[in-house]
Coordinates of C-alpha atoms in Angstrom, one line a residue:
X20 CA 63.0 -18.5 29.7
X21 CA 63.3 -17.2 26.0
X22 CA 62.8 -19.2 23.1
X23 CA 65.2 -18.6 20.6
X24 CA 63.7 -19.4 17.2
X25 CA 65.2 -19.9 13.5
X26 CA 63.4 -19.2 10.6
X27 CA 63.7 -21.1 7.2
X28 CA 62.3 -18.8 4.7
X29 CA 61.8 -15.2 4.6
X30 CA 58.9 -14.5 2.1
X31 CA 55.9 -12.3 2.7
X32 CA 54.5 -14.9 5.7
X33 CA 58.2 -15.9 6.8
X34 CA 58.7 -12.1 7.6
X35 CA 55.4 -11.7 8.9
X36 CA 56.0 -14.0 11.6
X37 CA 59.3 -13.0 12.2
X38 CA 57.7 -9.4 13.2
X39 CA 55.0 -11.3 15.3
X40 CA 57.7 -13.1 17.1
X41 CA 59.6 -10.2 18.0
X42 CA 56.9 -7.5 18.6
X43 CA 53.7 -9.4 19.8
X44 CA 55.0 -12.6 20.9
X45 CA 56.9 -12.4 24.7
X46 CA 59.4 -14.8 25.7
X47 CA 60.1 -15.5 21.8
X48 CA 63.8 -14.2 19.7
X49 CA 64.4 -14.6 16.2
X50 CA 68.2 -15.3 15.8
X51 CA 68.7 -17.1 12.8
X52 CA 67.1 -16.9 9.2
X53 CA 67.5 -18.4 6.0
X54 CA 66.2 -18.1 2.5
X55 CA 67.1 -19.7 -1.0
X56 CA 67.1 -15.3 -1.6
X57 CA 70.3 -14.2 0.5
X58 CA 69.2 -10.6 0.3
X59 CA 65.8 -11.2 1.2
X60 CA 66.9 -13.1 4.2
X61 CA 69.2 -10.2 5.1
X62 CA 66.0 -8.1 4.8
X63 CA 64.1 -9.5 7.0
X64 CA 67.0 -10.7 9.6
X65 CA 68.8 -7.4 10.2
X66 CA 65.8 -5.4 11.9
X67 CA 65.4 -8.0 14.5
X68 CA 69.1 -8.3 15.0
X69 CA 69.1 -12.0 13.9
X70 CA 72.0 -13.7 11.7
X71 CA 71.4 -14.8 8.4
X72 CA 72.6 -18.4 7.6
X73 CA 73.6 -20.0 4.5
X74 CA 71.0 -22.9 4.6
X75 CA 68.2 -24.7 6.6
X76 CA 70.9 -27.1 8.3
X77 CA 72.8 -24.5 9.4
X78 CA 70.0 -22.8 11.1
X79 CA 68.4 -26.1 12.8
X80 CA 72.0 -26.9 13.7
X81 CA 72.9 -23.8 15.3
X82 CA 73.5 -23.4 18.9
X83 CA 71.3 -20.8 19.5
X84 CA 68.2 -21.8 17.9
X85 CA 66.0 -23.8 20.3
X86 CA 62.9 -24.4 17.7
X87 CA 62.6 -24.0 14.1
X88 CA 59.7 -22.1 12.2
X89 CA 59.2 -23.6 8.6
X90 CA 57.6 -20.9 6.1
X91 CA 59.6 -21.8 2.7
X92 CA 58.2 -23.1 -0.3
X93 CA 55.8 -25.8 0.3
X94 CA 57.6 -28.9 -1.6
X95 CA 60.5 -28.1 0.6
X96 CA 58.9 -28.5 4.2
X97 CA 59.2 -32.2 4.8
X98 CA 62.8 -32.2 4.4
X99 CA 63.2 -29.4 6.9
X100 CA 60.6 -30.8 9.3
X101 CA 62.5 -34.2 9.0
X102 CA 65.7 -32.3 9.6
X103 CA 64.7 -30.4 12.7
X104 CA 63.2 -33.9 14.3
X105 CA 66.6 -35.9 13.6
X106 CA 68.1 -32.6 15.7
X107 CA 65.2 -33.3 18.5
X108 CA 64.3 -29.7 17.9
X109 CA 60.5 -28.4 18.3
X110 CA 59.0 -27.1 14.4
X111 CA 56.6 -25.1 13.7
X112 CA 55.2 -25.6 10.0
X113 CA 53.2 -23.4 8.0
X114 CA 50.6 -25.4 6.1
X115 CA 51.1 -27.8 4.2
X116 CA 53.0 -30.3 6.3
X117 CA 54.2 -31.7 2.8
X118 CA 52.9 -32.1 -0.3
X119 CA 52.1 -35.9 -0.8
X120 CA 51.2 -38.2 1.9
X121 CA 53.8 -40.4 1.5
X122 CA 56.3 -37.5 2.9
X123 CA 53.4 -37.0 5.8
X124 CA 53.8 -40.3 6.8
X125 CA 57.7 -40.1 6.8
X126 CA 57.5 -37.3 9.1
X127 CA 54.7 -38.9 11.4
X128 CA 57.1 -42.0 11.4
X129 CA 60.1 -40.0 12.2
X130 CA 58.6 -38.3 15.1
X131 CA 56.9 -41.2 16.7
X132 CA 60.6 -43.0 16.4
X133 CA 62.0 -39.9 18.6
X134 CA 59.2 -40.7 21.3
X135 CA 57.8 -37.4 21.6
X136 CA 56.1 -34.7 20.0
X137 CA 57.9 -32.0 18.4
X138 CA 55.7 -31.0 15.1
X139 CA 53.1 -28.3 14.9
X140 CA 51.1 -27.1 11.9
X141 CA 50.0 -23.8 11.2
X142 CA 46.4 -24.2 11.2
X143 CA 45.4 -20.9 12.8
X144 CA 41.7 -21.2 12.5
X145 CA 41.8 -23.4 15.9
X146 CA 42.8 -20.7 17.6
X147 CA 40.3 -18.0 16.3
X148 CA 38.0 -16.7 19.0
X149 CA 34.8 -17.3 16.9
X150 CA 35.9 -20.9 16.1
X151 CA 36.7 -21.8 19.5
X152 CA 33.3 -20.6 20.5
X153 CA 32.0 -22.7 17.7
X154 CA 33.9 -25.9 19.4
X155 CA 32.6 -24.9 23.0
X156 CA 29.0 -25.0 22.0
X157 CA 29.2 -28.2 20.0
X158 CA 31.4 -29.8 22.6
X159 CA 28.9 -28.9 25.5
X160 CA 26.3 -30.8 24.0
X161 CA 24.0 -27.5 23.9
X162 CA 22.9 -28.3 19.7
X163 CA 22.6 -32.1 20.3
X164 CA 24.6 -34.4 18.1
X165 CA 25.7 -32.4 14.8
X166 CA 23.8 -33.5 12.0
X167 CA 24.7 -30.9 8.9
X168 CA 27.9 -28.1 8.6
X169 CA 27.0 -25.3 5.9
X170 CA 30.3 -23.3 5.2
X171 CA 31.5 -20.5 3.1
X172 CA 34.9 -19.6 1.9
X173 CA 34.9 -16.7 -0.6
X174 CA 37.8 -14.4 -1.9
X175 CA 36.9 -11.3 -3.7
X176 CA 39.7 -12.3 -6.5
X177 CA 42.5 -14.7 -7.0
X178 CA 45.2 -14.1 -9.6
X179 CA 45.6 -15.7 -12.5
X180 CA 48.2 -18.1 -11.5
X181 CA 45.8 -19.6 -9.4
X182 CA 44.2 -22.9 -10.4
X183 CA 40.9 -25.0 -10.0
X184 CA 43.0 -27.7 -8.0
X185 CA 44.0 -24.9 -5.4
X186 CA 40.6 -24.5 -4.2
X187 CA 41.1 -27.4 -2.3
X188 CA 44.8 -27.4 -1.8
X189 CA 45.1 -24.0 -0.7
X190 CA 41.9 -22.7 0.2
X191 CA 39.6 -25.2 1.5
X192 CA 42.3 -26.9 3.4
X193 CA 41.5 -24.7 6.4
X194 CA 38.0 -25.8 6.2
X195 CA 39.2 -29.6 6.1
X196 CA 41.5 -29.2 9.1
X197 CA 39.1 -26.6 11.4
X198 CA 36.1 -28.8 10.5
X199 CA 37.4 -32.3 11.8
X200 CA 38.7 -30.2 14.8
X201 CA 35.4 -29.2 15.6
X202 CA 33.6 -32.4 15.1
X203 CA 36.2 -34.4 16.4
X204 CA 35.2 -36.9 13.6
X205 CA 37.1 -37.9 10.5
X206 CA 36.5 -37.1 6.6
X207 CA 35.9 -40.3 5.2
X208 CA 34.6 -39.1 1.6
X209 CA 34.4 -36.2 -0.8
X210 CA 32.6 -34.8 -3.7
X211 CA 32.8 -31.9 -6.0
X212 CA 30.0 -30.1 -7.7
X213 CA 30.6 -26.9 -9.9
X214 CA 27.7 -24.8 -10.7
X215 CA 27.6 -22.1 -13.5
X216 CA 31.0 -20.4 -13.5
X217 CA 31.0 -16.5 -12.6
X218 CA 31.9 -14.5 -15.2
X219 CA 34.4 -12.7 -13.5
X220 CA 37.2 -15.6 -13.1
X221 CA 39.9 -16.4 -15.5
X222 CA 38.7 -18.6 -18.2
X223 CA 41.2 -21.8 -16.9
X224 CA 39.1 -21.5 -13.5
X225 CA 36.3 -23.8 -12.1
X226 CA 34.6 -21.2 -9.5
X227 CA 32.6 -21.6 -7.7
X228 CA 33.2 -25.2 -6.2
X229 CA 31.0 -26.9 -4.0
X230 CA 32.6 -29.5 -1.9
X231 CA 30.5 -32.2 0.0
X232 CA 32.1 -34.3 2.7
X233 CA 31.1 -37.2 4.8
X234 CA 32.3 -38.1 8.0
X235 CA 32.8 -41.2 9.9
X236 CA 29.7 -40.5 12.0
X237 CA 27.6 -39.8 9.2
X238 CA 27.7 -36.0 9.7
X239 CA 27.3 -34.4 6.0
X240 CA 29.3 -30.8 5.4
X241 CA 28.9 -28.3 2.4
X242 CA 31.5 -26.0 1.8
X243 CA 31.2 -23.2 -1.0
X244 CA 34.7 -22.0 -2.4
X245 CA 34.2 -18.9 -4.3
X246 CA 37.3 -17.1 -5.0
X247 CA 36.0 -14.4 -7.0
X248 CA 33.0 -13.1 -4.9
X249 CA 34.3 -9.6 -5.6
X250 CA 32.3 -8.1 -2.5
X251 CA 35.2 -9.1 0.3
X252 CA 36.6 -11.8 2.4
X253 CA 34.0 -13.8 3.8
X254 CA 34.1 -17.0 6.2
X255 CA 30.9 -18.6 7.4
X256 CA 30.1 -22.0 9.1
X257 CA 27.0 -23.3 10.8
X258 CA 26.5 -26.6 12.5
X259 CA 23.4 -28.0 12.9
X260 CA 22.3 -30.2 15.4
X261 CA 19.7 -32.8 16.5
X262 CA 18.1 -29.7 19.1
X263 CA 19.5 -26.6 17.9
X264 CA 22.4 -24.9 15.5
X265 CA 25.4 -22.6 16.3
X266 CA 26.8 -20.2 13.8
X267 CA 30.4 -18.9 13.2
X268 CA 29.8 -14.9 14.2
X269 CA 30.9 -12.1 11.6
X270 CA 34.0 -10.0 12.9
X271 CA 32.9 -7.0 15.0
X272 CA 32.1 -4.2 12.8
X273 CA 30.2 -0.7 13.4
X274 CA 27.0 -0.4 11.7
X275 CA 26.9 2.5 9.6
X276 CA 23.5 4.5 8.9
X277 CA 23.1 6.9 6.2
X278 CA 21.8 8.0 3.1
X279 CA 18.8 5.3 3.9
X280 CA 20.9 2.5 4.1
X281 CA 22.2 0.3 7.0
X282 CA 25.6 -0.8 6.5
X283 CA 28.3 -3.0 8.1
X284 CA 32.1 -3.2 6.6
X285 CA 33.2 -6.4 5.1
X286 CA 36.9 -7.2 5.4
X287 CA 38.9 -7.9 1.9
X288 CA 41.5 -10.2 3.0
X289 CA 42.8 -13.1 5.2
X290 CA 45.5 -11.2 7.2
X291 CA 42.9 -8.8 8.7
X292 CA 40.5 -11.4 9.4
X293 CA 42.6 -13.8 11.3
X294 CA 45.6 -11.7 12.1
X295 CA 44.1 -12.2 16.3
X296 CA 44.4 -15.9 15.5
X297 CA 47.9 -16.1 14.4
X298 CA 48.9 -14.3 17.0
X299 CA 47.3 -16.2 19.9
X300 CA 48.4 -19.3 17.7
X301 CA 52.3 -18.2 18.4
X302 CA 51.7 -17.1 21.8
X303 CA 50.5 -20.8 22.9
X304 CA 53.4 -22.3 20.8
X305 CA 56.0 -20.1 22.5
X306 CA 54.4 -20.5 25.7
X307 CA 54.1 -24.2 26.1
X308 CA 57.8 -24.7 24.8
X309 CA 59.3 -22.2 27.3
X310 CA 57.3 -24.4 29.8
X311 CA 59.0 -27.4 28.5
X312 CA 55.8 -28.9 26.9
X313 CA 55.1 -30.7 23.6
X314 CA 53.1 -28.7 21.0
X315 CA 49.4 -29.0 21.6
X316 CA 48.4 -27.5 18.2
X317 CA 47.5 -29.1 15.1
X318 CA 49.8 -32.7 14.9
X319 CA 51.8 -33.9 12.2
X320 CA 48.6 -36.5 11.7
X321 CA 46.4 -33.7 11.3
X322 CA 48.5 -32.1 8.5
X323 CA 48.6 -35.8 7.1
X324 CA 44.7 -36.0 7.2
X325 CA 45.0 -32.4 5.7
X326 CA 47.1 -33.4 2.8
X327 CA 45.1 -36.5 1.7
X328 CA 41.9 -35.2 1.8
X329 CA 42.7 -32.1 -0.1
X330 CA 44.3 -34.6 -2.6
X331 CA 41.2 -36.7 -2.9
X332 CA 39.0 -33.7 -3.2
X333 CA 41.4 -32.9 -6.2
X334 CA 40.4 -36.2 -7.7
X335 CA 37.0 -36.1 -6.9
X336 CA 36.9 -32.1 -8.9
X337 CA 38.8 -34.1 -11.9
X338 CA 36.6 -37.5 -12.2
X339 CA 33.3 -36.2 -11.1
X340 CA 32.8 -38.9 -8.6
X341 CA 32.8 -39.3 -4.9
X342 CA 36.3 -40.2 -3.8
X343 CA 36.8 -41.8 -0.3
X344 CA 39.7 -40.5 1.6
X345 CA 41.4 -43.7 2.8
X346 CA 43.3 -42.1 5.7
X347 CA 45.6 -44.7 7.1
X348 CA 44.6 -45.8 11.1
X349 CA 45.2 -43.3 13.3
X350 CA 48.1 -44.0 15.9
X351 CA 48.0 -44.3 19.4
X352 CA 50.8 -41.7 19.7
X353 CA 48.5 -38.8 18.1
X354 CA 45.1 -40.0 20.2
X355 CA 44.1 -42.8 18.1
X356 CA 43.0 -46.7 19.0
X357 CA 46.0 -48.4 21.0

């Protein structure tokens, strides 16, 4: 079975996924594309033989669209996801699921009313080989019960439009999701500490930031977000347990010895670091749909949790206090207590 995909949003990430579904993932075909910029939609659709449709409703309602991919501007996501659920079509939504907790809850309620999972949220780190090995080591019990997790998320630079709040909403959101998944635990509080600021930042930006999370089981997590580190794109994660520790491996790179030095390359952007994770994410999504299965990746509930926790982290940054996340009880539909 070929899964016919309609794409809403033909910006950079939308076009990347169109190319991925066309040239990397088997069993998928992009059949329809829409974007607020019609010329951009045409530019993305024409090379893959897809139609350009006037709006998201037309894409979702099209007879030759089996599943929907949402890669539009974040504040529009909730509308498109809700329309796809109403049409009974599986929908893959790049993060965020929605920009407010209220909209996330509307999606959760609609999906439960439908009676079957349709929504998957694009948290690709769960598909990274290193993170999967990390989770296997934790789940196996080899390091004992997790006690602490140390993380770093470093970017070489960010544009002037990047704000202090985006450190949580756009950057740390990936750690928030993957840590909940790695630990099979919920984040219940958040705090932000701001050390000496780097001189390499724009004046309005608080950088770096240290985010401190506590989980329901008492695990303490520290996350360094440093988005002007200059030297490269560097993702680190180390879980410390009662009987050992496990550390995320760095991407494979050759060692070069020359002029009295031994060096290895450091990647400079997230595209290279997580390309294979993106590929695996879409391969598994398409394979599941082709087999008639419900999505098994990050759920609408995971999207809701990430939105609530990152919003609480922004609040913690602005108030200088420890902020409770105050998540709603997880419904049984998403694996919560009945």
